C-alpha cells in the first residue's frame, strides 16, 4: 500500500481519454488533487466530473509554450502547487516514411517530445517548491525497444523522451525531483476498442500473458514512481507490456 499520494497536487496531461484518464483515476482514488489536461475542454471537464473529489479540468495544448505555462499556473491556483507531473499527452498517426508529410513528423515530435520538455519546464518552479517533486513520462515500447511500420516519427519521439529524461533527472536531482518513465505495451483504450475483436484477439495472441493491458496498469506504475516509497529511483523506465517484447519467435508463444 502506497501511502504518500493523498492531498498531493497532480497534473495529468492527455487525461480526458485512454491511458491518461486511467492515470488520473488511479491518482484520484488515492486522494490526490488531479488537474485533468487536454485540448478539448468539454472532454477534460467531463473526466474531472467523473473523477469527482478534488479533480478539476484545464484546456491546453502541450506543444504550445504559453498554454503550458497557463496549465502550470492553473494547477498552482487550484491546488496550491504541483507535486507530480504525469506528462502523458501523445499522438500516434500511422504513416509510412515514403508517404509522410513533414508536417506530420513535426506534429508528432511537437506533441510527444517538445510537449514533454514544455510541460516539465512550465511546472519546474512549482515542482522545485514541493518537498517530493515527481515527473512521470508516458513513453512506449515502440521506439525505445521495438519498431512498427508507420511509426518512425512516433518511435523517434518515444525514444527521445528517454534521452530527455536521462538528462532531466540529473539536472533536477538537486531539487529532490525524480524523473522516470513508464513504457506501455498494447493497452486497451477507446481508440483500440474500435478496431474490433479480431484485431484485439490477434494482438493478445502475441503477448505472453495473452491479454492486452488496461489503463489502470499504467496508472499503477505511474503511482508507484510518484510515491514516497520510490524516492530513490530516478532516470529509470518500467515496461508494462505483459511480456510482449520478450518472445524471440512465435514458438516462444506456444
Ligand atoms: P488517446 O486515447 O488518443 O488519448 C490522448 C489524450 O491526449 C487525449 O486526452 C487527448 O485529448 C490528449 N492530447 C492529444 N494531443 C494533445 C496535446 N497536444 N495537448 C494536450 N493534450 C493532448 O491516447 P492513449 O492511447 O491513451 O495514449 C496516451 C499516451 O500513452 C501517449 O503518450 C501514447 O504515446 C502512450 N502509449 C499508448 C499506448 C496504447 O496502447 N494506447 C501504448 C504505448 C504508449 P485532446 O485531443 O482533447 O487534446
PDB file of C-alpha atoms and ligand atoms in Angstrom:
ATOM      1  CA  UNK A   1       0.000   0.000   0.000  1.00  0.00           C
ATOM      2  CA  UNK A   2       1.487   3.340  -1.055  1.00  0.00           C
ATOM      3  CA  UNK A   3       0.584   5.968   1.469  1.00  0.00           C
ATOM      4  CA  UNK A   4       2.102   9.180   0.215  1.00  0.00           C
ATOM      5  CA  UNK A   5      -0.256  10.453  -2.501  1.00  0.00           C
ATOM      6  CA  UNK A   6      -3.334  11.777  -0.638  1.00  0.00           C
ATOM      7  CA  UNK A   7      -3.635  15.551  -0.908  1.00  0.00           C
ATOM      8  CA  UNK A   8      -0.827  15.822  -3.474  1.00  0.00           C
ATOM      9  CA  UNK A   9      -1.306  18.126  -6.475  1.00  0.00           C
ATOM     10  CA  UNK A  10      -1.034  16.141  -9.714  1.00  0.00           C
ATOM     11  CA  UNK A  11      -1.159  17.307 -13.327  1.00  0.00           C
ATOM     12  CA  UNK A  12      -2.003  14.612 -15.877  1.00  0.00           C
ATOM     13  CA  UNK A  13      -1.707  15.750 -19.489  1.00  0.00           C
ATOM     14  CA  UNK A  14      -3.804  13.950 -22.085  1.00  0.00           C
ATOM     15  CA  UNK A  15      -6.106  12.857 -19.277  1.00  0.00           C
ATOM     16  CA  UNK A  16      -9.513  13.170 -20.929  1.00  0.00           C
ATOM     17  CA  UNK A  17      -9.230   9.721 -22.558  1.00  0.00           C
ATOM     18  CA  UNK A  18      -7.291   6.492 -22.670  1.00  0.00           C
ATOM     19  CA  UNK A  19      -4.185   5.945 -20.573  1.00  0.00           C
ATOM     20  CA  UNK A  20      -4.178   9.483 -19.177  1.00  0.00           C
ATOM     21  CA  UNK A  21      -7.699   9.030 -17.869  1.00  0.00           C
ATOM     22  CA  UNK A  22      -6.601   5.766 -16.242  1.00  0.00           C
ATOM     23  CA  UNK A  23      -3.635   7.501 -14.602  1.00  0.00           C
ATOM     24  CA  UNK A  24      -5.898  10.314 -13.386  1.00  0.00           C
ATOM     25  CA  UNK A  25      -8.390   7.789 -11.992  1.00  0.00           C
ATOM     26  CA  UNK A  26      -5.706   5.890 -10.061  1.00  0.00           C
ATOM     27  CA  UNK A  27      -4.317   9.090  -8.500  1.00  0.00           C
ATOM     28  CA  UNK A  28      -7.800  10.448  -7.724  1.00  0.00           C
ATOM     29  CA  UNK A  29      -8.695   7.186  -5.940  1.00  0.00           C
ATOM     30  CA  UNK A  30      -5.656   7.707  -3.719  1.00  0.00           C
ATOM     31  CA  UNK A  31      -6.969  11.128  -2.699  1.00  0.00           C
ATOM     32  CA  UNK A  32      -4.746  13.271  -4.922  1.00  0.00           C
ATOM     33  CA  UNK A  33      -5.930  16.632  -6.305  1.00  0.00           C
ATOM     34  CA  UNK A  34      -5.794  15.986 -10.054  1.00  0.00           C
ATOM     35  CA  UNK A  35      -5.748  18.593 -12.822  1.00  0.00           C
ATOM     36  CA  UNK A  36      -7.082  16.902 -15.960  1.00  0.00           C
ATOM     37  CA  UNK A  37      -5.478  18.474 -19.048  1.00  0.00           C
ATOM     38  CA  UNK A  38      -6.452  18.043 -22.725  1.00  0.00           C
ATOM     39  CA  UNK A  39      -7.010  20.375 -25.673  1.00  0.00           C
ATOM     40  CA  UNK A  40     -10.784  19.772 -25.659  1.00  0.00           C
ATOM     41  CA  UNK A  41     -12.155  21.484 -22.557  1.00  0.00           C
ATOM     42  CA  UNK A  42     -15.534  19.691 -22.591  1.00  0.00           C
ATOM     43  CA  UNK A  43     -13.805  16.274 -22.522  1.00  0.00           C
ATOM     44  CA  UNK A  44     -11.434  17.352 -19.743  1.00  0.00           C
ATOM     45  CA  UNK A  45     -14.368  18.691 -17.721  1.00  0.00           C
ATOM     46  CA  UNK A  46     -16.392  15.504 -18.233  1.00  0.00           C
ATOM     47  CA  UNK A  47     -13.423  13.451 -16.994  1.00  0.00           C
ATOM     48  CA  UNK A  48     -12.873  15.689 -13.947  1.00  0.00           C
ATOM     49  CA  UNK A  49     -16.565  15.418 -13.081  1.00  0.00           C
ATOM     50  CA  UNK A  50     -16.407  11.628 -13.372  1.00  0.00           C
ATOM     51  CA  UNK A  51     -13.355  11.525 -11.080  1.00  0.00           C
ATOM     52  CA  UNK A  52     -15.071  13.755  -8.511  1.00  0.00           C
ATOM     53  CA  UNK A  53     -13.302  14.781  -5.307  1.00  0.00           C
ATOM     54  CA  UNK A  54     -10.537  17.246  -5.888  1.00  0.00           C
ATOM     55  CA  UNK A  55     -10.321  16.867  -9.679  1.00  0.00           C
ATOM     56  CA  UNK A  56     -10.522  19.882 -11.972  1.00  0.00           C
ATOM     57  CA  UNK A  57     -10.049  20.484 -15.696  1.00  0.00           C
ATOM     58  CA  UNK A  58      -7.904  22.725 -17.877  1.00  0.00           C
ATOM     59  CA  UNK A  59      -7.629  23.054 -21.662  1.00  0.00           C
ATOM     60  CA  UNK A  60      -4.090  23.315 -23.023  1.00  0.00           C
ATOM     61  CA  UNK A  61      -2.051  22.155 -25.989  1.00  0.00           C
ATOM     62  CA  UNK A  62       1.182  20.753 -24.542  1.00  0.00           C
ATOM     63  CA  UNK A  63       3.057  21.705 -27.726  1.00  0.00           C
ATOM     64  CA  UNK A  64       2.413  25.397 -27.019  1.00  0.00           C
ATOM     65  CA  UNK A  65       4.646  27.229 -24.524  1.00  0.00           C
ATOM     66  CA  UNK A  66       2.114  29.882 -23.449  1.00  0.00           C
ATOM     67  CA  UNK A  67      -0.577  27.240 -22.893  1.00  0.00           C
ATOM     68  CA  UNK A  68       1.877  25.046 -20.966  1.00  0.00           C
ATOM     69  CA  UNK A  69       2.657  27.938 -18.638  1.00  0.00           C
ATOM     70  CA  UNK A  70      -1.067  28.629 -18.207  1.00  0.00           C
ATOM     71  CA  UNK A  71      -1.585  24.941 -17.320  1.00  0.00           C
ATOM     72  CA  UNK A  72       1.054  25.091 -14.589  1.00  0.00           C
ATOM     73  CA  UNK A  73      -0.384  28.358 -13.255  1.00  0.00           C
ATOM     74  CA  UNK A  74      -3.872  26.808 -13.127  1.00  0.00           C
ATOM     75  CA  UNK A  75      -2.600  23.871 -11.039  1.00  0.00           C
ATOM     76  CA  UNK A  76      -0.873  26.234  -8.622  1.00  0.00           C
ATOM     77  CA  UNK A  77      -4.021  28.359  -8.351  1.00  0.00           C
ATOM     78  CA  UNK A  78      -6.470  25.418  -7.970  1.00  0.00           C
ATOM     79  CA  UNK A  79      -4.356  23.056  -5.900  1.00  0.00           C
ATOM     80  CA  UNK A  80      -1.776  25.228  -4.172  1.00  0.00           C
ATOM     81  CA  UNK A  81       1.277  23.904  -6.052  1.00  0.00           C
ATOM     82  CA  UNK A  82       2.456  20.997  -8.181  1.00  0.00           C
ATOM     83  CA  UNK A  83       3.919  17.831  -6.640  1.00  0.00           C
ATOM     84  CA  UNK A  84       3.582  15.407  -9.536  1.00  0.00           C
ATOM     85  CA  UNK A  85       3.565  15.908 -13.299  1.00  0.00           C
ATOM     86  CA  UNK A  86       2.402  12.968 -15.402  1.00  0.00           C
ATOM     87  CA  UNK A  87       3.394  14.041 -18.914  1.00  0.00           C
ATOM     88  CA  UNK A  88       1.247  11.627 -20.857  1.00  0.00           C
ATOM     89  CA  UNK A  89      -0.302  13.509 -23.816  1.00  0.00           C
ATOM     90  CA  UNK A  90       0.671  11.912 -27.092  1.00  0.00           C
ATOM     91  CA  UNK A  91      -0.481  11.318 -30.664  1.00  0.00           C
ATOM     92  CA  UNK A  92       0.249   8.393 -32.952  1.00  0.00           C
ATOM     93  CA  UNK A  93      -0.910   8.788 -36.577  1.00  0.00           C
ATOM     94  CA  UNK A  94       0.381   5.849 -38.626  1.00  0.00           C
ATOM     95  CA  UNK A  95       2.065   6.681 -41.953  1.00  0.00           C
ATOM     96  CA  UNK A  96       4.990   5.069 -43.787  1.00  0.00           C
ATOM     97  CA  UNK A  97       8.047   7.284 -44.328  1.00  0.00           C
ATOM     98  CA  UNK A  98       7.506   7.345 -48.097  1.00  0.00           C
ATOM     99  CA  UNK A  99       4.041   8.874 -47.716  1.00  0.00           C
ATOM    100  CA  UNK A 100       4.679  11.032 -44.664  1.00  0.00           C
ATOM    101  CA  UNK A 101       4.145  14.768 -44.922  1.00  0.00           C
ATOM    102  CA  UNK A 102       6.945  16.530 -42.992  1.00  0.00           C
ATOM    103  CA  UNK A 103       4.195  18.429 -41.149  1.00  0.00           C
ATOM    104  CA  UNK A 104       3.013  15.128 -39.647  1.00  0.00           C
ATOM    105  CA  UNK A 105       6.549  14.451 -38.382  1.00  0.00           C
ATOM    106  CA  UNK A 106       6.545  17.896 -36.726  1.00  0.00           C
ATOM    107  CA  UNK A 107       3.109  17.317 -35.160  1.00  0.00           C
ATOM    108  CA  UNK A 108       4.173  14.033 -33.566  1.00  0.00           C
ATOM    109  CA  UNK A 109       7.568  15.270 -32.347  1.00  0.00           C
ATOM    110  CA  UNK A 110       5.983  18.574 -31.277  1.00  0.00           C
ATOM    111  CA  UNK A 111       3.306  16.917 -29.151  1.00  0.00           C
ATOM    112  CA  UNK A 112       5.178  13.918 -27.791  1.00  0.00           C
ATOM    113  CA  UNK A 113       8.700  15.266 -27.299  1.00  0.00           C
ATOM    114  CA  UNK A 114       8.621  19.068 -27.297  1.00  0.00           C
ATOM    115  CA  UNK A 115       5.399  18.692 -25.266  1.00  0.00           C
ATOM    116  CA  UNK A 116       7.294  16.793 -22.533  1.00  0.00           C
ATOM    117  CA  UNK A 117      10.004  19.452 -22.417  1.00  0.00           C
ATOM    118  CA  UNK A 118       7.474  22.309 -22.220  1.00  0.00           C
ATOM    119  CA  UNK A 119       5.383  20.600 -19.522  1.00  0.00           C
ATOM    120  CA  UNK A 120       8.443  19.948 -17.375  1.00  0.00           C
ATOM    121  CA  UNK A 121       9.834  23.450 -17.915  1.00  0.00           C
ATOM    122  CA  UNK A 122       6.484  25.102 -17.119  1.00  0.00           C
ATOM    123  CA  UNK A 123       5.977  23.028 -13.946  1.00  0.00           C
ATOM    124  CA  UNK A 124       9.575  23.318 -12.740  1.00  0.00           C
ATOM    125  CA  UNK A 125       9.218  26.326 -10.402  1.00  0.00           C
ATOM    126  CA  UNK A 126       6.309  24.630  -8.602  1.00  0.00           C
ATOM    127  CA  UNK A 127       7.964  21.191  -8.597  1.00  0.00           C
ATOM    128  CA  UNK A 128      11.059  22.745  -7.010  1.00  0.00           C
ATOM    129  CA  UNK A 129       8.882  24.168  -4.241  1.00  0.00           C
ATOM    130  CA  UNK A 130       7.426  20.706  -3.500  1.00  0.00           C
ATOM    131  CA  UNK A 131       9.131  18.515  -0.908  1.00  0.00           C
ATOM    132  CA  UNK A 132       8.556  15.496  -3.166  1.00  0.00           C
ATOM    133  CA  UNK A 133       8.664  16.615  -6.805  1.00  0.00           C
ATOM    134  CA  UNK A 134       7.942  13.870  -9.318  1.00  0.00           C
ATOM    135  CA  UNK A 135       7.836  13.686 -13.108  1.00  0.00           C
ATOM    136  CA  UNK A 136       6.454  10.556 -14.752  1.00  0.00           C
ATOM    137  CA  UNK A 137       6.628  10.415 -18.548  1.00  0.00           C
ATOM    138  CA  UNK A 138       4.465   8.083 -20.634  1.00  0.00           C
ATOM    139  CA  UNK A 139       6.798   6.733 -23.295  1.00  0.00           C
ATOM    140  CA  UNK A 140       6.175   3.436 -25.137  1.00  0.00           C
ATOM    141  CA  UNK A 141       7.824   0.146 -26.041  1.00  0.00           C
ATOM    142  CA  UNK A 142       7.616   1.438 -29.649  1.00  0.00           C
ATOM    143  CA  UNK A 143      10.848   3.292 -30.313  1.00  0.00           C
ATOM    144  CA  UNK A 144      12.844   2.577 -27.150  1.00  0.00           C
ATOM    145  CA  UNK A 145      12.571  -1.213 -27.659  1.00  0.00           C
ATOM    146  CA  UNK A 146      10.576  -2.141 -30.770  1.00  0.00           C
ATOM    147  CA  UNK A 147       9.621  -0.790 -34.182  1.00  0.00           C
ATOM    148  CA  UNK A 148       6.324  -0.798 -36.056  1.00  0.00           C
ATOM    149  CA  UNK A 149       5.580   0.171 -39.697  1.00  0.00           C
ATOM    150  CA  UNK A 150       4.150   3.676 -39.936  1.00  0.00           C
ATOM    151  CA  UNK A 151       5.531   4.822 -36.619  1.00  0.00           C
ATOM    152  CA  UNK A 152       9.001   6.158 -37.453  1.00  0.00           C
ATOM    153  CA  UNK A 153       8.080   9.600 -36.089  1.00  0.00           C
ATOM    154  CA  UNK A 154       6.274   8.142 -33.107  1.00  0.00           C
ATOM    155  CA  UNK A 155       9.144   5.776 -32.259  1.00  0.00           C
ATOM    156  CA  UNK A 156      11.634   8.639 -32.568  1.00  0.00           C
ATOM    157  CA  UNK A 157       9.528  10.763 -30.222  1.00  0.00           C
ATOM    158  CA  UNK A 158       9.148   7.974 -27.652  1.00  0.00           C
ATOM    159  CA  UNK A 159      12.913   7.224 -27.687  1.00  0.00           C
ATOM    160  CA  UNK A 160      13.570  10.948 -27.496  1.00  0.00           C
ATOM    161  CA  UNK A 161      11.540  11.157 -24.297  1.00  0.00           C
ATOM    162  CA  UNK A 162      14.017   8.766 -22.648  1.00  0.00           C
ATOM    163  CA  UNK A 163      17.018  10.790 -23.822  1.00  0.00           C
ATOM    164  CA  UNK A 164      15.341  13.880 -22.377  1.00  0.00           C
ATOM    165  CA  UNK A 165      14.604  12.030 -19.138  1.00  0.00           C
ATOM    166  CA  UNK A 166      18.212  10.908 -18.592  1.00  0.00           C
ATOM    167  CA  UNK A 167      19.495  14.469 -18.571  1.00  0.00           C
ATOM    168  CA  UNK A 168      16.427  15.983 -16.866  1.00  0.00           C
ATOM    169  CA  UNK A 169      16.777  13.584 -13.917  1.00  0.00           C
ATOM    170  CA  UNK A 170      20.378  14.706 -13.371  1.00  0.00           C
ATOM    171  CA  UNK A 171      19.578  18.417 -13.681  1.00  0.00           C
ATOM    172  CA  UNK A 172      16.587  18.166 -11.338  1.00  0.00           C
ATOM    173  CA  UNK A 173      18.155  15.846  -8.733  1.00  0.00           C
ATOM    174  CA  UNK A 174      19.484  18.798  -6.764  1.00  0.00           C
ATOM    175  CA  UNK A 175      15.878  19.907  -6.249  1.00  0.00           C
ATOM    176  CA  UNK A 176      14.922  16.431  -4.993  1.00  0.00           C
ATOM    177  CA  UNK A 177      12.776  15.899  -8.113  1.00  0.00           C
ATOM    178  CA  UNK A 178      12.770  12.451  -9.716  1.00  0.00           C
ATOM    179  CA  UNK A 179      12.069  11.854 -13.412  1.00  0.00           C
ATOM    180  CA  UNK A 180      11.065   8.389 -14.623  1.00  0.00           C
ATOM    181  CA  UNK A 181       9.120   6.846 -17.488  1.00  0.00           C
ATOM    182  CA  UNK A 182       6.513   4.152 -17.978  1.00  0.00           C
ATOM    183  CA  UNK A 183       6.693   2.248 -21.277  1.00  0.00           C
ATOM    184  CA  UNK A 184       3.277   0.768 -22.091  1.00  0.00           C
ATOM    185  CA  UNK A 185       2.773  -2.114 -24.478  1.00  0.00           C
ATOM    186  CA  UNK A 186      -0.670  -2.611 -26.024  1.00  0.00           C
ATOM    187  CA  UNK A 187      -3.224  -1.061 -23.722  1.00  0.00           C
ATOM    188  CA  UNK A 188      -6.972  -1.155 -24.350  1.00  0.00           C
ATOM    189  CA  UNK A 189      -8.222   2.379 -24.900  1.00  0.00           C
ATOM    190  CA  UNK A 190     -11.374   3.726 -26.533  1.00  0.00           C
ATOM    191  CA  UNK A 191      -9.457   4.038 -29.820  1.00  0.00           C
ATOM    192  CA  UNK A 192      -8.131   0.492 -29.767  1.00  0.00           C
ATOM    193  CA  UNK A 193     -11.530  -0.990 -28.843  1.00  0.00           C
ATOM    194  CA  UNK A 194     -12.897   0.482 -32.059  1.00  0.00           C
ATOM    195  CA  UNK A 195     -10.548  -1.738 -34.085  1.00  0.00           C
ATOM    196  CA  UNK A 196     -12.720  -4.759 -33.270  1.00  0.00           C
ATOM    197  CA  UNK A 197     -12.407  -8.171 -31.599  1.00  0.00           C
ATOM    198  CA  UNK A 198     -10.392  -9.815 -34.414  1.00  0.00           C
ATOM    199  CA  UNK A 199      -7.680  -7.175 -34.167  1.00  0.00           C
ATOM    200  CA  UNK A 200      -7.639  -7.287 -30.363  1.00  0.00           C
ATOM    201  CA  UNK A 201      -7.508 -11.108 -30.420  1.00  0.00           C
ATOM    202  CA  UNK A 202      -4.503 -11.106 -32.777  1.00  0.00           C
ATOM    203  CA  UNK A 203      -2.701  -8.605 -30.589  1.00  0.00           C
ATOM    204  CA  UNK A 204      -3.416 -10.590 -27.415  1.00  0.00           C
ATOM    205  CA  UNK A 205      -2.042 -13.761 -29.039  1.00  0.00           C
ATOM    206  CA  UNK A 206       1.382 -12.101 -29.418  1.00  0.00           C
ATOM    207  CA  UNK A 207       1.624 -11.324 -25.698  1.00  0.00           C
ATOM    208  CA  UNK A 208       2.889 -13.966 -23.217  1.00  0.00           C
ATOM    209  CA  UNK A 209       0.172 -13.038 -20.676  1.00  0.00           C
ATOM    210  CA  UNK A 210      -2.347 -13.450 -23.574  1.00  0.00           C
ATOM    211  CA  UNK A 211      -4.222 -10.264 -22.853  1.00  0.00           C
ATOM    212  CA  UNK A 212      -3.950  -6.565 -23.537  1.00  0.00           C
ATOM    213  CA  UNK A 213      -3.240  -4.195 -20.681  1.00  0.00           C
ATOM    214  CA  UNK A 214      -5.816  -1.904 -19.111  1.00  0.00           C
ATOM    215  CA  UNK A 215      -5.241   1.788 -18.483  1.00  0.00           C
ATOM    216  CA  UNK A 216      -5.022   1.253 -14.718  1.00  0.00           C
ATOM    217  CA  UNK A 217      -1.961  -0.975 -15.291  1.00  0.00           C
ATOM    218  CA  UNK A 218      -0.139   2.147 -16.453  1.00  0.00           C
ATOM    219  CA  UNK A 219      -1.738   4.276 -13.731  1.00  0.00           C
ATOM    220  CA  UNK A 220      -0.469   1.889 -11.035  1.00  0.00           C
ATOM    221  CA  UNK A 221       3.094   2.002 -12.393  1.00  0.00           C
ATOM    222  CA  UNK A 222       2.932   5.816 -12.508  1.00  0.00           C
ATOM    223  CA  UNK A 223       1.546   5.846  -8.958  1.00  0.00           C
ATOM    224  CA  UNK A 224       4.487   3.803  -7.700  1.00  0.00           C
ATOM    225  CA  UNK A 225       7.034   6.077  -9.406  1.00  0.00           C
ATOM    226  CA  UNK A 226       5.273   9.102  -7.909  1.00  0.00           C
ATOM    227  CA  UNK A 227       5.134   7.678  -4.396  1.00  0.00           C
ATOM    228  CA  UNK A 228       7.352   8.487  -1.460  1.00  0.00           C
ATOM    229  CA  UNK A 229       8.421   4.852  -1.482  1.00  0.00           C
ATOM    230  CA  UNK A 230      10.067   5.394  -4.909  1.00  0.00           C
ATOM    231  CA  UNK A 231      12.083   8.363  -3.690  1.00  0.00           C
ATOM    232  CA  UNK A 232      15.487   6.811  -4.581  1.00  0.00           C
ATOM    233  CA  UNK A 233      14.509   5.849  -8.154  1.00  0.00           C
ATOM    234  CA  UNK A 234      15.270   8.353 -10.906  1.00  0.00           C
ATOM    235  CA  UNK A 235      16.053   8.225 -14.621  1.00  0.00           C
ATOM    236  CA  UNK A 236      14.543   4.739 -14.918  1.00  0.00           C
ATOM    237  CA  UNK A 237      11.944   3.000 -17.051  1.00  0.00           C
ATOM    238  CA  UNK A 238       9.248   0.467 -16.224  1.00  0.00           C
ATOM    239  CA  UNK A 239       7.950  -1.612 -19.126  1.00  0.00           C
ATOM    240  CA  UNK A 240       4.290  -2.561 -18.648  1.00  0.00           C
ATOM    241  CA  UNK A 241       3.523  -4.883 -21.565  1.00  0.00           C
ATOM    242  CA  UNK A 242       2.508  -8.358 -20.347  1.00  0.00           C
ATOM    243  CA  UNK A 243       5.889  -9.637 -21.576  1.00  0.00           C
ATOM    244  CA  UNK A 244       5.224  -8.576 -25.171  1.00  0.00           C
ATOM    245  CA  UNK A 245       8.793  -7.595 -26.050  1.00  0.00           C
ATOM    246  CA  UNK A 246      10.331 -10.873 -24.856  1.00  0.00           C
ATOM    247  CA  UNK A 247       9.429 -13.722 -27.267  1.00  0.00           C
ATOM    248  CA  UNK A 248      12.192 -14.458 -29.793  1.00  0.00           C
ATOM    249  CA  UNK A 249       9.801 -16.213 -32.152  1.00  0.00           C
ATOM    250  CA  UNK A 250       6.227 -17.489 -32.440  1.00  0.00           C
ATOM    251  CA  UNK A 251       7.496 -20.772 -30.989  1.00  0.00           C
ATOM    252  CA  UNK A 252       8.062 -18.973 -27.667  1.00  0.00           C
ATOM    253  CA  UNK A 253       4.363 -18.167 -27.505  1.00  0.00           C
ATOM    254  CA  UNK A 254       3.081 -21.720 -27.921  1.00  0.00           C
TER     255      UNK A 254
HETATM  256  P1  LIG B   1      -5.650   8.672 -26.596  1.00  0.00           P
HETATM  257  O1  LIG B   1      -6.630   7.702 -26.086  1.00  0.00           O
HETATM  258  O2  LIG B   1      -5.667   9.061 -28.035  1.00  0.00           O
HETATM  259  O3  LIG B   1      -5.769  10.000 -25.706  1.00  0.00           O
HETATM  260  C1  LIG B   1      -4.896  11.054 -25.937  1.00  0.00           C
HETATM  261  C2  LIG B   1      -5.141  12.138 -24.921  1.00  0.00           C
HETATM  262  O4  LIG B   1      -4.171  13.180 -25.116  1.00  0.00           O
HETATM  263  C3  LIG B   1      -6.496  12.797 -25.036  1.00  0.00           C
HETATM  264  O5  LIG B   1      -6.914  13.213 -23.749  1.00  0.00           O
HETATM  265  C4  LIG B   1      -6.219  13.999 -25.931  1.00  0.00           C
HETATM  266  O6  LIG B   1      -7.226  14.974 -25.763  1.00  0.00           O
HETATM  267  C5  LIG B   1      -4.864  14.419 -25.375  1.00  0.00           C
HETATM  268  N1  LIG B   1      -3.993  15.170 -26.287  1.00  0.00           N
HETATM  269  C6  LIG B   1      -3.605  14.869 -27.549  1.00  0.00           C
HETATM  270  N2  LIG B   1      -2.808  15.816 -28.045  1.00  0.00           N
HETATM  271  C7  LIG B   1      -2.669  16.758 -27.067  1.00  0.00           C
HETATM  272  C8  LIG B   1      -1.975  17.987 -26.963  1.00  0.00           C
HETATM  273  N3  LIG B   1      -1.249  18.476 -27.991  1.00  0.00           N
HETATM  274  N4  LIG B   1      -2.060  18.698 -25.814  1.00  0.00           N
HETATM  275  C9  LIG B   1      -2.788  18.234 -24.768  1.00  0.00           C
HETATM  276  N5  LIG B   1      -3.462  17.075 -24.808  1.00  0.00           N
HETATM  277  C10 LIG B   1      -3.409  16.349 -25.941  1.00  0.00           C
HETATM  278  O7  LIG B   1      -4.137   8.181 -26.325  1.00  0.00           O
HETATM  279  P2  LIG B   1      -3.610   6.929 -25.465  1.00  0.00           P
HETATM  280  O8  LIG B   1      -3.636   5.722 -26.310  1.00  0.00           O
HETATM  281  O9  LIG B   1      -4.251   6.920 -24.137  1.00  0.00           O
HETATM  282  O10 LIG B   1      -2.066   7.353 -25.306  1.00  0.00           O
HETATM  283  C11 LIG B   1      -1.639   8.176 -24.224  1.00  0.00           C
HETATM  284  C12 LIG B   1      -0.133   8.096 -24.123  1.00  0.00           C
HETATM  285  O11 LIG B   1       0.257   6.723 -23.985  1.00  0.00           O
HETATM  286  C13 LIG B   1       0.588   8.613 -25.355  1.00  0.00           C
HETATM  287  O12 LIG B   1       1.762   9.296 -24.964  1.00  0.00           O
HETATM  288  C14 LIG B   1       0.954   7.348 -26.110  1.00  0.00           C
HETATM  289  O13 LIG B   1       2.101   7.513 -26.892  1.00  0.00           O
HETATM  290  C15 LIG B   1       1.208   6.394 -24.963  1.00  0.00           C
HETATM  291  N6  LIG B   1       1.047   4.967 -25.323  1.00  0.00           N
HETATM  292  C16 LIG B   1      -0.169   4.428 -25.613  1.00  0.00           C
HETATM  293  C17 LIG B   1      -0.270   3.072 -25.890  1.00  0.00           C
HETATM  294  C18 LIG B   1      -1.602   2.392 -26.124  1.00  0.00           C
HETATM  295  O14 LIG B   1      -1.635   1.163 -26.284  1.00  0.00           O
HETATM  296  N7  LIG B   1      -2.703   3.091 -26.118  1.00  0.00           N
HETATM  297  C19 LIG B   1       0.884   2.274 -25.929  1.00  0.00           C
HETATM  298  C20 LIG B   1       2.120   2.875 -25.666  1.00  0.00           C
HETATM  299  C21 LIG B   1       2.195   4.220 -25.345  1.00  0.00           C
HETATM  300  P3  LIG B   1      -7.451  16.178 -26.844  1.00  0.00           P
HETATM  301  O15 LIG B   1      -7.462  15.528 -28.194  1.00  0.00           O
HETATM  302  O16 LIG B   1      -8.712  16.830 -26.442  1.00  0.00           O
HETATM  303  O17 LIG B   1      -6.267  17.081 -26.670  1.00  0.00           O
END
